[in-house]
mmCIF file of C-alpha atoms in Angstrom:
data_model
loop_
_atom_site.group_PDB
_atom_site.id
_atom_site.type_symbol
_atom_site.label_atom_id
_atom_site.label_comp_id
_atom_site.label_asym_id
_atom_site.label_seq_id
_atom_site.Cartn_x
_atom_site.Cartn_y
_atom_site.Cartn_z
ATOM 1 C CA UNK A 1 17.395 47.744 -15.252
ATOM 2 C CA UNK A 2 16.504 50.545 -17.649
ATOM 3 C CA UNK A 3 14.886 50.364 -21.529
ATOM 4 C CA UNK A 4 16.071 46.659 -22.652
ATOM 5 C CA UNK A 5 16.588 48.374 -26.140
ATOM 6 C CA UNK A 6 18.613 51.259 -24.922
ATOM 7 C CA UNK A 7 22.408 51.100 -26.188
ATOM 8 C CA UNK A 8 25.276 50.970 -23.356
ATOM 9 C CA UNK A 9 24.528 48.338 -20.961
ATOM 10 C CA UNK A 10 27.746 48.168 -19.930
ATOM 11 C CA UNK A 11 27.822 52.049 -18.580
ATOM 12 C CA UNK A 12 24.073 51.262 -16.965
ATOM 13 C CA UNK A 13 25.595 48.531 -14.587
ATOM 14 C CA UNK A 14 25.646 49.215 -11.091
ATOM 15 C CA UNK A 15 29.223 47.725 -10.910
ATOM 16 C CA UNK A 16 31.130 46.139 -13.591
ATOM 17 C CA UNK A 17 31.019 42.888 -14.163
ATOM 18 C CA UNK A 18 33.963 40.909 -12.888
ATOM 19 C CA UNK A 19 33.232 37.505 -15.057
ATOM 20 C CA UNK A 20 31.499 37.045 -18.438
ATOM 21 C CA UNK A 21 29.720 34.295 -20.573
ATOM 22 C CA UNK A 22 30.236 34.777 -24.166
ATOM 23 C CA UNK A 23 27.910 32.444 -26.126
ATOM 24 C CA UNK A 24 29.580 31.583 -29.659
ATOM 25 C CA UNK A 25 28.901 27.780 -30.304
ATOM 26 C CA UNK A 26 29.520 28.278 -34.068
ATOM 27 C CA UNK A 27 32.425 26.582 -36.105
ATOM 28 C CA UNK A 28 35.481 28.094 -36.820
ATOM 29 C CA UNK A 29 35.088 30.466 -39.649
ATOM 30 C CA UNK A 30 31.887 32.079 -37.092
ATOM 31 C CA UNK A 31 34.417 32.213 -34.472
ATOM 32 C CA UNK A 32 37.318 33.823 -36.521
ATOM 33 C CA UNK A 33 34.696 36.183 -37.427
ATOM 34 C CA UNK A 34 33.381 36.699 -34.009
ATOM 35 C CA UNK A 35 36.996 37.628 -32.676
ATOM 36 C CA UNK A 36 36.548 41.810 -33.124
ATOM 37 C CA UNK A 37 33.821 41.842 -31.187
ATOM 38 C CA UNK A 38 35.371 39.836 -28.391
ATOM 39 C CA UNK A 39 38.562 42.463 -28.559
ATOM 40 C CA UNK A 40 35.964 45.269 -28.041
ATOM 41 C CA UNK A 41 34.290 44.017 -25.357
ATOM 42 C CA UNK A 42 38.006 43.010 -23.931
ATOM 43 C CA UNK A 43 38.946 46.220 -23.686
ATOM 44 C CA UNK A 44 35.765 47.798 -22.632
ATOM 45 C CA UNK A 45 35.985 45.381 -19.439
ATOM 46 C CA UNK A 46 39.694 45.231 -18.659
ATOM 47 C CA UNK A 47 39.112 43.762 -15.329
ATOM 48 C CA UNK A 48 36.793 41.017 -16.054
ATOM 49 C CA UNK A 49 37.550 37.097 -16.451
ATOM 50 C CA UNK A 50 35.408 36.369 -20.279
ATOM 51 C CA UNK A 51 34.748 32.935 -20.750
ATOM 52 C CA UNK A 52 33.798 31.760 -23.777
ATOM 53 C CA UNK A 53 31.210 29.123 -24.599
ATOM 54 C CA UNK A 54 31.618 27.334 -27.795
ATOM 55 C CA UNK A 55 32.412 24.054 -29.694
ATOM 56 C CA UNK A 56 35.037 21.652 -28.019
ATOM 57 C CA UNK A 57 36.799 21.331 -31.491
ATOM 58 C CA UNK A 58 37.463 25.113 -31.095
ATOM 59 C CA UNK A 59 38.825 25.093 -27.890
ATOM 60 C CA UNK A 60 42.527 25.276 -28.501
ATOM 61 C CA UNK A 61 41.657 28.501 -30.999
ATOM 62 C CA UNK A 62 39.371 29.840 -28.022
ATOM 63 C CA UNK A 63 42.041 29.911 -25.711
ATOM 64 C CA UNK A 64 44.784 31.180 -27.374
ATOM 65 C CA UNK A 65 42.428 34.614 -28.409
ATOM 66 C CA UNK A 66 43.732 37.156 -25.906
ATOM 67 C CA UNK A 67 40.986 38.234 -25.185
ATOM 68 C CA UNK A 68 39.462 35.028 -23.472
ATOM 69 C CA UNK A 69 40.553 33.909 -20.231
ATOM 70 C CA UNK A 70 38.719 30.936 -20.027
ATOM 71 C CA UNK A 71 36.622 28.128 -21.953
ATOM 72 C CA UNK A 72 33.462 26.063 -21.564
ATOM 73 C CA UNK A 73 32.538 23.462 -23.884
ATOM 74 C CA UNK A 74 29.153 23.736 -25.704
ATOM 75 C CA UNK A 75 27.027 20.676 -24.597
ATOM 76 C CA UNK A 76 24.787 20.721 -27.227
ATOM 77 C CA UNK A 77 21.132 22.599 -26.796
ATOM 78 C CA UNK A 78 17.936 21.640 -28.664
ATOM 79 C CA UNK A 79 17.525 23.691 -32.106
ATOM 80 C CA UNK A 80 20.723 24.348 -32.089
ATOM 81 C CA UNK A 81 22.278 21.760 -34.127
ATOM 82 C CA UNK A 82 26.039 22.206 -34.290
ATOM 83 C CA UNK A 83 26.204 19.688 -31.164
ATOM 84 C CA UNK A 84 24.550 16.456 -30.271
ATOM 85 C CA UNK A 85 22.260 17.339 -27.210
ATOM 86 C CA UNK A 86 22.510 14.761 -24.251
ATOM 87 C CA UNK A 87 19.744 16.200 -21.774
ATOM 88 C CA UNK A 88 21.697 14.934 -18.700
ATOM 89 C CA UNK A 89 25.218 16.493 -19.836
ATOM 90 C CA UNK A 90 23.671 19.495 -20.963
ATOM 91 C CA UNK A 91 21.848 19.691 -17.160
ATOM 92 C CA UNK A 92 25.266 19.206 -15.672
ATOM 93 C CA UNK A 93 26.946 22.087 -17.903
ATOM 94 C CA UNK A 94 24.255 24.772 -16.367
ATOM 95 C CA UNK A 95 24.770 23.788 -12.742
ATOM 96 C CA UNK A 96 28.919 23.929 -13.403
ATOM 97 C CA UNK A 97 27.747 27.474 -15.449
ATOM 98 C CA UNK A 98 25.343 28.596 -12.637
ATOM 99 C CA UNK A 99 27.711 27.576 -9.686
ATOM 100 C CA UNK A 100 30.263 29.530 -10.995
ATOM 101 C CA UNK A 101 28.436 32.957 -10.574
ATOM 102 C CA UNK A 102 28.771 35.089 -13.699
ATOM 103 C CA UNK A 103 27.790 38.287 -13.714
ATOM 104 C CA UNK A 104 27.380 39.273 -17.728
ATOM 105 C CA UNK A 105 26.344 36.700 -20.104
ATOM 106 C CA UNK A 106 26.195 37.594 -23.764
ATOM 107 C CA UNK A 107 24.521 35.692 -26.826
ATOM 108 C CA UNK A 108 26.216 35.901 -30.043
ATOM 109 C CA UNK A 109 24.583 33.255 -31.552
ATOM 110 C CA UNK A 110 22.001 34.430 -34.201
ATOM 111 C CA UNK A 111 19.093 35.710 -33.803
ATOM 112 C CA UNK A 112 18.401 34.067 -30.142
ATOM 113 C CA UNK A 113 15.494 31.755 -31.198
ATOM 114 C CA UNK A 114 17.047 28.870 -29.205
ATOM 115 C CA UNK A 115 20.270 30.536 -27.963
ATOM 116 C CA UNK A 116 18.677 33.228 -25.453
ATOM 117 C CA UNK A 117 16.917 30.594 -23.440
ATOM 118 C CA UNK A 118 20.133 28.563 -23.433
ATOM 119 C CA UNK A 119 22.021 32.068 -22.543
ATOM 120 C CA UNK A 120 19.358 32.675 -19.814
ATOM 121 C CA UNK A 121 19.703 29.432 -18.729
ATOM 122 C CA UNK A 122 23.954 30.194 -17.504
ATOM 123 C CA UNK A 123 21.794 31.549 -14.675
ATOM 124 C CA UNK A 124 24.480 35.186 -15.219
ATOM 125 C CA UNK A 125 22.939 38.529 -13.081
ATOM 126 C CA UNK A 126 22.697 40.384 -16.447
ATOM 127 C CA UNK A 127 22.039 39.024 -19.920
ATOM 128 C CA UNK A 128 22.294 40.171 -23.563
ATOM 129 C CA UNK A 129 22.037 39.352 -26.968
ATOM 130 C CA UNK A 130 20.872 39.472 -30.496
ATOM 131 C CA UNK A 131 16.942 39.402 -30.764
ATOM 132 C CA UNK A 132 14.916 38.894 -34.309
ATOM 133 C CA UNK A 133 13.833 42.394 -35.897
ATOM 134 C CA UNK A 134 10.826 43.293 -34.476
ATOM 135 C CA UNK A 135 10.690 41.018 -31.323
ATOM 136 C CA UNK A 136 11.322 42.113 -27.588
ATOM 137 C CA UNK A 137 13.950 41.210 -25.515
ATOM 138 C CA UNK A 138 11.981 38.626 -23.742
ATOM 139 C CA UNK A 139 13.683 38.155 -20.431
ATOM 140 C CA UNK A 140 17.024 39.741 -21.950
ATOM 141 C CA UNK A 141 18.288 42.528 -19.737
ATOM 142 C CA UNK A 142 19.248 44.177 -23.497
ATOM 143 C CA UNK A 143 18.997 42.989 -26.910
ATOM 144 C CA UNK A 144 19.551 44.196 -30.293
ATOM 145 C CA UNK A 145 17.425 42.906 -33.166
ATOM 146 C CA UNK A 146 20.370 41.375 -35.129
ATOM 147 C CA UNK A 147 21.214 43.505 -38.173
ATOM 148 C CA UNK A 148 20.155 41.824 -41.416
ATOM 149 C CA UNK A 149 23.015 42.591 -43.546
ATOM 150 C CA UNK A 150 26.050 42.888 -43.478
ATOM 151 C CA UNK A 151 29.518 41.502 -43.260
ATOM 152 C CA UNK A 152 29.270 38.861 -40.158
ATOM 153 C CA UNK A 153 32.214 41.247 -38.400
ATOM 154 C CA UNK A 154 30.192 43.842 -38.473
ATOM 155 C CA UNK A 155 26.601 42.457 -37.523
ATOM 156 C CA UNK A 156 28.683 40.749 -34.432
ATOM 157 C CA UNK A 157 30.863 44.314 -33.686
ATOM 158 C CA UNK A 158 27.067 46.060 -33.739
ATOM 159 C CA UNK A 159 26.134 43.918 -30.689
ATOM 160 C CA UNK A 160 29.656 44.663 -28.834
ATOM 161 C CA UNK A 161 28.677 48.389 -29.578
ATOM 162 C CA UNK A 162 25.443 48.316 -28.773
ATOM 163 C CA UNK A 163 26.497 47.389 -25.282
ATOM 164 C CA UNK A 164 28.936 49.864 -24.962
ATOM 165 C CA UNK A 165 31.921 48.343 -26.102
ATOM 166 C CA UNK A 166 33.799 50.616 -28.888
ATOM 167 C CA UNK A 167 35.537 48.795 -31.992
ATOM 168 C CA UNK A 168 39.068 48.008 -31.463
ATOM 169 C CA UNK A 169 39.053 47.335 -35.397
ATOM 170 C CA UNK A 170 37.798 44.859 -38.255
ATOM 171 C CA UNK A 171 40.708 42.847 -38.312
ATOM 172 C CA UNK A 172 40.370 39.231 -37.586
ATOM 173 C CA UNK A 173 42.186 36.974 -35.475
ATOM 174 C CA UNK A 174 44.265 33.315 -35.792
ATOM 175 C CA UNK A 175 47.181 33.310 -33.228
ATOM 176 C CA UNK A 176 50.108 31.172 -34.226
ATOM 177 C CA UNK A 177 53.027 30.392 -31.207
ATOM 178 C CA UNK A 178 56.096 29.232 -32.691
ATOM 179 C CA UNK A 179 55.555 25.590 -31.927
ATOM 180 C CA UNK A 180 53.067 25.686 -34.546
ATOM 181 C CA UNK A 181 55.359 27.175 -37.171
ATOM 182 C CA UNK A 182 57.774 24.823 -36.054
ATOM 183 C CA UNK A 183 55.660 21.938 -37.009
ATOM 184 C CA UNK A 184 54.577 23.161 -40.447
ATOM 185 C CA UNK A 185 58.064 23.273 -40.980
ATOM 186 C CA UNK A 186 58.596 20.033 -40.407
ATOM 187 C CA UNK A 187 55.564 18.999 -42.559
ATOM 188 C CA UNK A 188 56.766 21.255 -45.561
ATOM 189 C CA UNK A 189 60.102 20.443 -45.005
ATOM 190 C CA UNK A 190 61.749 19.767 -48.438
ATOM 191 C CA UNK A 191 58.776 20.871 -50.276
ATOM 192 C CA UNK A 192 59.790 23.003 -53.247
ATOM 193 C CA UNK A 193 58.730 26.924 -53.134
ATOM 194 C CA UNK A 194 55.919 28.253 -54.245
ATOM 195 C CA UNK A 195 53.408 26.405 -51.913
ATOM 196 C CA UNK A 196 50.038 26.027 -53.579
ATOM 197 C CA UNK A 197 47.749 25.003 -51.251
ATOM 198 C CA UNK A 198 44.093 23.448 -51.781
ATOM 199 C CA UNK A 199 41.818 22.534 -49.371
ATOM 200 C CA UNK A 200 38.465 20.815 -51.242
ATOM 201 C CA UNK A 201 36.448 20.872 -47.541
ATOM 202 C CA UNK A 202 33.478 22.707 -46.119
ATOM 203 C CA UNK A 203 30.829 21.665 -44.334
ATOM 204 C CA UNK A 204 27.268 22.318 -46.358
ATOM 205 C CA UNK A 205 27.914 19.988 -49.386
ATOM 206 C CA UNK A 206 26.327 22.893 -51.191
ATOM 207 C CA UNK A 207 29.570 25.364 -51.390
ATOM 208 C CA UNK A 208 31.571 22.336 -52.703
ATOM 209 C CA UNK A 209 33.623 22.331 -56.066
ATOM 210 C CA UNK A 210 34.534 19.438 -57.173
ATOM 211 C CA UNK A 211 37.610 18.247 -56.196
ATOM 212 C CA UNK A 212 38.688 16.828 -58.968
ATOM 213 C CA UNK A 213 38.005 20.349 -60.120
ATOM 214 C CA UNK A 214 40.412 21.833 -57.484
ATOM 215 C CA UNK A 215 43.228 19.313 -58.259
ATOM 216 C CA UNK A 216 43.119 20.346 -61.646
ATOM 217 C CA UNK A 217 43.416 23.833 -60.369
ATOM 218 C CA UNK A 218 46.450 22.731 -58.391
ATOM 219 C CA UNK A 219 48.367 21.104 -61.065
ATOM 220 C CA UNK A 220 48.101 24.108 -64.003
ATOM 221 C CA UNK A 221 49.061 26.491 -60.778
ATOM 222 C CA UNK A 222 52.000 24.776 -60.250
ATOM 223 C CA UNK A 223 52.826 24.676 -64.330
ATOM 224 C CA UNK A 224 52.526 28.461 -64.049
ATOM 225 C CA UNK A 225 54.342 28.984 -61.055
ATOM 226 C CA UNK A 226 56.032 26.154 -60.300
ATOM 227 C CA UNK A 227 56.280 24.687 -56.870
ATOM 228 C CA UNK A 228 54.539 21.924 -54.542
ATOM 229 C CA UNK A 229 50.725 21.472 -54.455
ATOM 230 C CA UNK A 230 50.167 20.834 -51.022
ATOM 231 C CA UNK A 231 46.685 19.397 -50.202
ATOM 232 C CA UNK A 232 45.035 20.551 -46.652
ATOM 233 C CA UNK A 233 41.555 18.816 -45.281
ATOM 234 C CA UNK A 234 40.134 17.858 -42.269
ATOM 235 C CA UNK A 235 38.251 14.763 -40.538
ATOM 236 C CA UNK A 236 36.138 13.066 -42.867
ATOM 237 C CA UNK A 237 37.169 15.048 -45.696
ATOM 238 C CA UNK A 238 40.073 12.039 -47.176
ATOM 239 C CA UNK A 239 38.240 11.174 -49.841
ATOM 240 C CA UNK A 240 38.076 14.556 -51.278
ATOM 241 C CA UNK A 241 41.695 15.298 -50.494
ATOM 242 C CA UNK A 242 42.768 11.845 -52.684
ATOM 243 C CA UNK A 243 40.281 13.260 -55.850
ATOM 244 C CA UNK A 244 42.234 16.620 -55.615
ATOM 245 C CA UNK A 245 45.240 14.651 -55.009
ATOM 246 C CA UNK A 246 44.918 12.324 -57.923
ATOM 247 C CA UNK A 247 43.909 15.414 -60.443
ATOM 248 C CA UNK A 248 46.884 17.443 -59.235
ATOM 249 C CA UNK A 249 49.208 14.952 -59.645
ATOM 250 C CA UNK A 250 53.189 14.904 -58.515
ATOM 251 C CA UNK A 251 54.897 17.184 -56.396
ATOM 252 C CA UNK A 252 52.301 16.705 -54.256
ATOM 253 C CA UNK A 253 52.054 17.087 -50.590
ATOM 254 C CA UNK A 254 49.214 14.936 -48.922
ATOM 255 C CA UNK A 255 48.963 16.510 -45.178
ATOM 256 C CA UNK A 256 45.311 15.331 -44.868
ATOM 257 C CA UNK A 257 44.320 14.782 -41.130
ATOM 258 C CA UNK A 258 48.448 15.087 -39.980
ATOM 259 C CA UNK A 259 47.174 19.507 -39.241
ATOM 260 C CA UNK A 260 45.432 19.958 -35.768
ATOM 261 C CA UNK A 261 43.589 23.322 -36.460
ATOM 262 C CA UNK A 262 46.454 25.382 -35.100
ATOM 263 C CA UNK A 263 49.218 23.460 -37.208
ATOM 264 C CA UNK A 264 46.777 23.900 -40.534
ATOM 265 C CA UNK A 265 46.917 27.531 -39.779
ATOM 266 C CA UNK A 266 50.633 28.010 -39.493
ATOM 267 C CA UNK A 267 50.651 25.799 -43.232
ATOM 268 C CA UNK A 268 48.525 27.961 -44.268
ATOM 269 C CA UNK A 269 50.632 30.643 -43.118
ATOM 270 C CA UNK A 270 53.728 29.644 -45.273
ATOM 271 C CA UNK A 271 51.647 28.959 -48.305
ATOM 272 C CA UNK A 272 51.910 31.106 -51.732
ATOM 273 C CA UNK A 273 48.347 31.076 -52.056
ATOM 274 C CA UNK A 274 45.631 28.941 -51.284
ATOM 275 C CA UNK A 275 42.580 27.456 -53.166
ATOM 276 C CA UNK A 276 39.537 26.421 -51.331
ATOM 277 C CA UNK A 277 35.698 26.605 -50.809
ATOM 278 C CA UNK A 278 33.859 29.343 -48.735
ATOM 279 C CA UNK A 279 34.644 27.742 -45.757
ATOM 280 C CA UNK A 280 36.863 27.893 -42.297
ATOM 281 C CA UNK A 281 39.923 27.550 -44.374
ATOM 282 C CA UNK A 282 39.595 30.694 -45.871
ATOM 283 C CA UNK A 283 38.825 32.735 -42.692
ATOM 284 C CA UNK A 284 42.053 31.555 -41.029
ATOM 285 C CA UNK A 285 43.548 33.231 -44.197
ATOM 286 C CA UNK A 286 41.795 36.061 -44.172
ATOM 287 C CA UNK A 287 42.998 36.301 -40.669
ATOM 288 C CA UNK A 288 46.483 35.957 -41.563
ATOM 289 C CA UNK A 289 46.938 37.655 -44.720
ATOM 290 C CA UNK A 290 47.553 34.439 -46.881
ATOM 291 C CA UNK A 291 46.993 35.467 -50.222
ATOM 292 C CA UNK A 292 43.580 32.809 -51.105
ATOM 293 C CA UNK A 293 40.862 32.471 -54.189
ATOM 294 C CA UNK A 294 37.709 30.993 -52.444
ATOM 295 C CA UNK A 295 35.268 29.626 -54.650
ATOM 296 C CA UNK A 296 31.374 30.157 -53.811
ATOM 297 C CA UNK A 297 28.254 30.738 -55.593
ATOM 298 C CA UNK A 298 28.463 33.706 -54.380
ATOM 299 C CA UNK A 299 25.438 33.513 -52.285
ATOM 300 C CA UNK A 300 27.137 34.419 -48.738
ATOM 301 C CA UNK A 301 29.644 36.896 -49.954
ATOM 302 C CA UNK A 302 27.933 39.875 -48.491
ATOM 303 C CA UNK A 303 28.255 38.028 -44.737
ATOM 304 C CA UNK A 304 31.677 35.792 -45.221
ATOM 305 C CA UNK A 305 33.867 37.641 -47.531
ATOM 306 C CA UNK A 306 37.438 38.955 -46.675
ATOM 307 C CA UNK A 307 36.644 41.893 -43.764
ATOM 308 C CA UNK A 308 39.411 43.880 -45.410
ATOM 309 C CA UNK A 309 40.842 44.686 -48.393
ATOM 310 C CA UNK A 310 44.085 42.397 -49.017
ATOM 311 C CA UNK A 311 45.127 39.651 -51.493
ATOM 312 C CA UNK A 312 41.782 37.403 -51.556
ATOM 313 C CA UNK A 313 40.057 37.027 -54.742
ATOM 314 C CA UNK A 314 36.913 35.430 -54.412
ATOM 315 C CA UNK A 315 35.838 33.602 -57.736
ATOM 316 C CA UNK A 316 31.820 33.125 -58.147
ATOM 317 C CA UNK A 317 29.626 31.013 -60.098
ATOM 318 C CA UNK A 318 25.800 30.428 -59.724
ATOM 319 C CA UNK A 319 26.601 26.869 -60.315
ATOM 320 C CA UNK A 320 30.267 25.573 -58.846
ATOM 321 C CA UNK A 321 29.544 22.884 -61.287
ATOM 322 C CA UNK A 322 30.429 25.718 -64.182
ATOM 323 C CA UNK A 323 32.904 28.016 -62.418
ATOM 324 C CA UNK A 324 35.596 28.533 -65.049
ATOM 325 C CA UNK A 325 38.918 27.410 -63.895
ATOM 326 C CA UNK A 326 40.573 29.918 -66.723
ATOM 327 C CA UNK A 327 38.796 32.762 -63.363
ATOM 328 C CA UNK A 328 40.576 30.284 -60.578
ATOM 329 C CA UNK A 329 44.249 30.600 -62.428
ATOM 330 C CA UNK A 330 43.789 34.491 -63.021
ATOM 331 C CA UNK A 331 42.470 35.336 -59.386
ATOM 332 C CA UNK A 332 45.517 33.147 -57.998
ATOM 333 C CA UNK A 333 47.771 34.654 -60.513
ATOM 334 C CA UNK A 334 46.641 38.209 -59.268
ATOM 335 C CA UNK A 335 47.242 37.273 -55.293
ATOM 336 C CA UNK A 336 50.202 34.647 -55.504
ATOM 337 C CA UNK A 337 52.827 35.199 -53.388
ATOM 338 C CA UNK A 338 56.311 36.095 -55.449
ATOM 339 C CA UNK A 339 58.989 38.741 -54.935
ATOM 340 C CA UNK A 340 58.042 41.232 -57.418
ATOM 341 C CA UNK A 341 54.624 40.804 -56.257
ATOM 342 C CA UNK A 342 52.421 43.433 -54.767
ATOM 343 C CA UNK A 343 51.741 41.482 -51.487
ATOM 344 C CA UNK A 344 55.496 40.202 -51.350
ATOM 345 C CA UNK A 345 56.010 38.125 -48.199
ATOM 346 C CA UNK A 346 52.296 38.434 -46.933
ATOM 347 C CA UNK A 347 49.308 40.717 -46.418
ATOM 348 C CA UNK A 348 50.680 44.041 -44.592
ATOM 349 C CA UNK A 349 47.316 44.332 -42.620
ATOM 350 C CA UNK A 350 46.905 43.836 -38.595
ATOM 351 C CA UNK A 351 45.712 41.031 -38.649
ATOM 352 C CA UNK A 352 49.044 39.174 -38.767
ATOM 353 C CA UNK A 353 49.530 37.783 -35.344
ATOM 354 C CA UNK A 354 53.257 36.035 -34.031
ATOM 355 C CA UNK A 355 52.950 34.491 -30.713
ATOM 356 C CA UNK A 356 55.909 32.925 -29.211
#
């Protein structure tokens, strides 16, 4: 192999690659995020079988992208914390990984510190991925120092272009089958119109408004609008959903822990708008053109923002503790879905995906 820093891997190999590794253990707003670059380097290697290696709670999302054939579950890796590591499972995962021959193997994890030797170790003929400025590839076959700005579509497209792999666009992807929308149905069934949705999750404890906060944001939404506050959160996350609950007050919806991830995004889907932190929530919006006001300090914008331009509103304060809720009701008031409203039934951008 040629310069490890030289750009088009992809047109450098002596034959394509007939099946790829990608390495994405992140959680699901990284993976939502990661899902242009996986298009690109679909369609650069139409013939190839692309696996893709990340967390088992992201599996059903990872395998309805269509541009992954097939998954692998993460087994955890040391310094890489978003899985326990069990030395004997993980030793099992690389044989399965190595037996199975693949050719390409591509880190999209970070900056490689820990992923690249996990990468490396997939035992793939050729091997790729995101290096730290000013470091070598190491025992990469190609790397790119990852970029250090930047919208997270765009540092993660840079890689898939790097290698060779033109952009197939910005947009972001959740796939919904109609099963899913069925189900939301069912779970919003009877629940009067608009839907105003609030989800007080995410997982640093940092990017967290106070969901008492949130429910209070919920229940002067609905006196403006009218409508059903309908409160979304995940494992471990109750408690917080009864605060926001208690704040918002009646007609409220409770569908804490009744969403699997697919189900919370066709909810999310019917909702009017929806209130959360800077978290996976709002990605699978952003992904589906949900109108949504994220809170945030406003530290991460740059990287997790919307990717396009559509009805988000994110609402900033250096402390969540003093973000003005009189900035919540205007941003929602701005995106909220009604007929005379400039987004009408929903965002008109590509990234709203119908699977049946």
């Amino acid at each position: 192999m040629s310069d490890a820093a030289a750009p088009g891997l992809l047109q450098r190999l002596p034959t394509p690659p007939r099946r790829v590794a990608l390495v994405r253990p992140s959680r699901l707003g990284d993976l939502i995020c990661a899902t242009p670059a996986i298009r690109a380097l679909r369609h650069a290697l139409p013939g190839a079988e692309i696996v893709l290696v990340t967390l088992p709670l992201l599996r059903d999302l990872a395998m309805r992208l269509p541009a992954v054939d097939g998954y692998a579950a993460f087994p955890g890796y040391p310094g890489l914390a978003e899985q326990l590591f069990d030395a004997r499972k993980t030793a099992r995962f690389f044989a399965g990984m190595q037996a199975a021959g693949f050719d390409l193997a591509v880190q999209m994890h970070e900056s490689g510190t820990y992923s690249n030797p996990f990468t490396l170790m997939l035992g793939a003929r050729w091997t790729a991925g995101f290096v730290r400025p000013g470091d070598g590839p190491g025992r990469l076959d190609t790397a790119l120092p990852i970029p250090r700005t930047g919208h997270e579509v765009d540092r993660l497209l840079a890689l898939a272009v790097f290698l060779g792999a033109p952009s197939r666009g910005r947009h972001t992807e959740f796939p919904l089958w109609a099963g899913d929308r069925a189900e939301a149905a069912t779970l919003l069934a009877g629940a009067e119109e608009p839907l105003i949705g609030l989800h007080p999750g995410a997982r640093d404890p940092a990017r967290l408004w106070d969901p008492r906060a949130l429910g209070a944001a919920g229940a002067a939404l609905r006196r403006l609008h009218g409508g059903t506050v309908v409160i979304l959160a995940g494992p471990g996350e109750e408690e917080m959903a009864e605060a926001a609950a208690a704040r918002a007050g009646p007609p409220c919806l409770g569908l804490a822990g009744r969403t699997p991830l697919a189900v919370l995004g066709a909810v999310i889907a019917r909702l009017a708008v929806l209130v959360c932190n800077d978290s996976g929530p709002a990605h699978v919006a952003y992904a589906l053109g949900t109108p949504a006001v994220v809170v945030s300090d406003g530290s991460s914008l740059e990287r997790y923002g919307p990717p396009l331009e559509g009805p988000f509103r994110p609402v900033t304060a250096a402390s969540l503790d003093r973000l003005a809720l009189d900035e919540v009701l205007a941003a929602a008031g701005d995106v909220i879905r009604r007929p005379d409203s400039r987004w009408g039934a929903g965002c008109p951008c590509p990234a709203r995906q119908e699977v049946t």
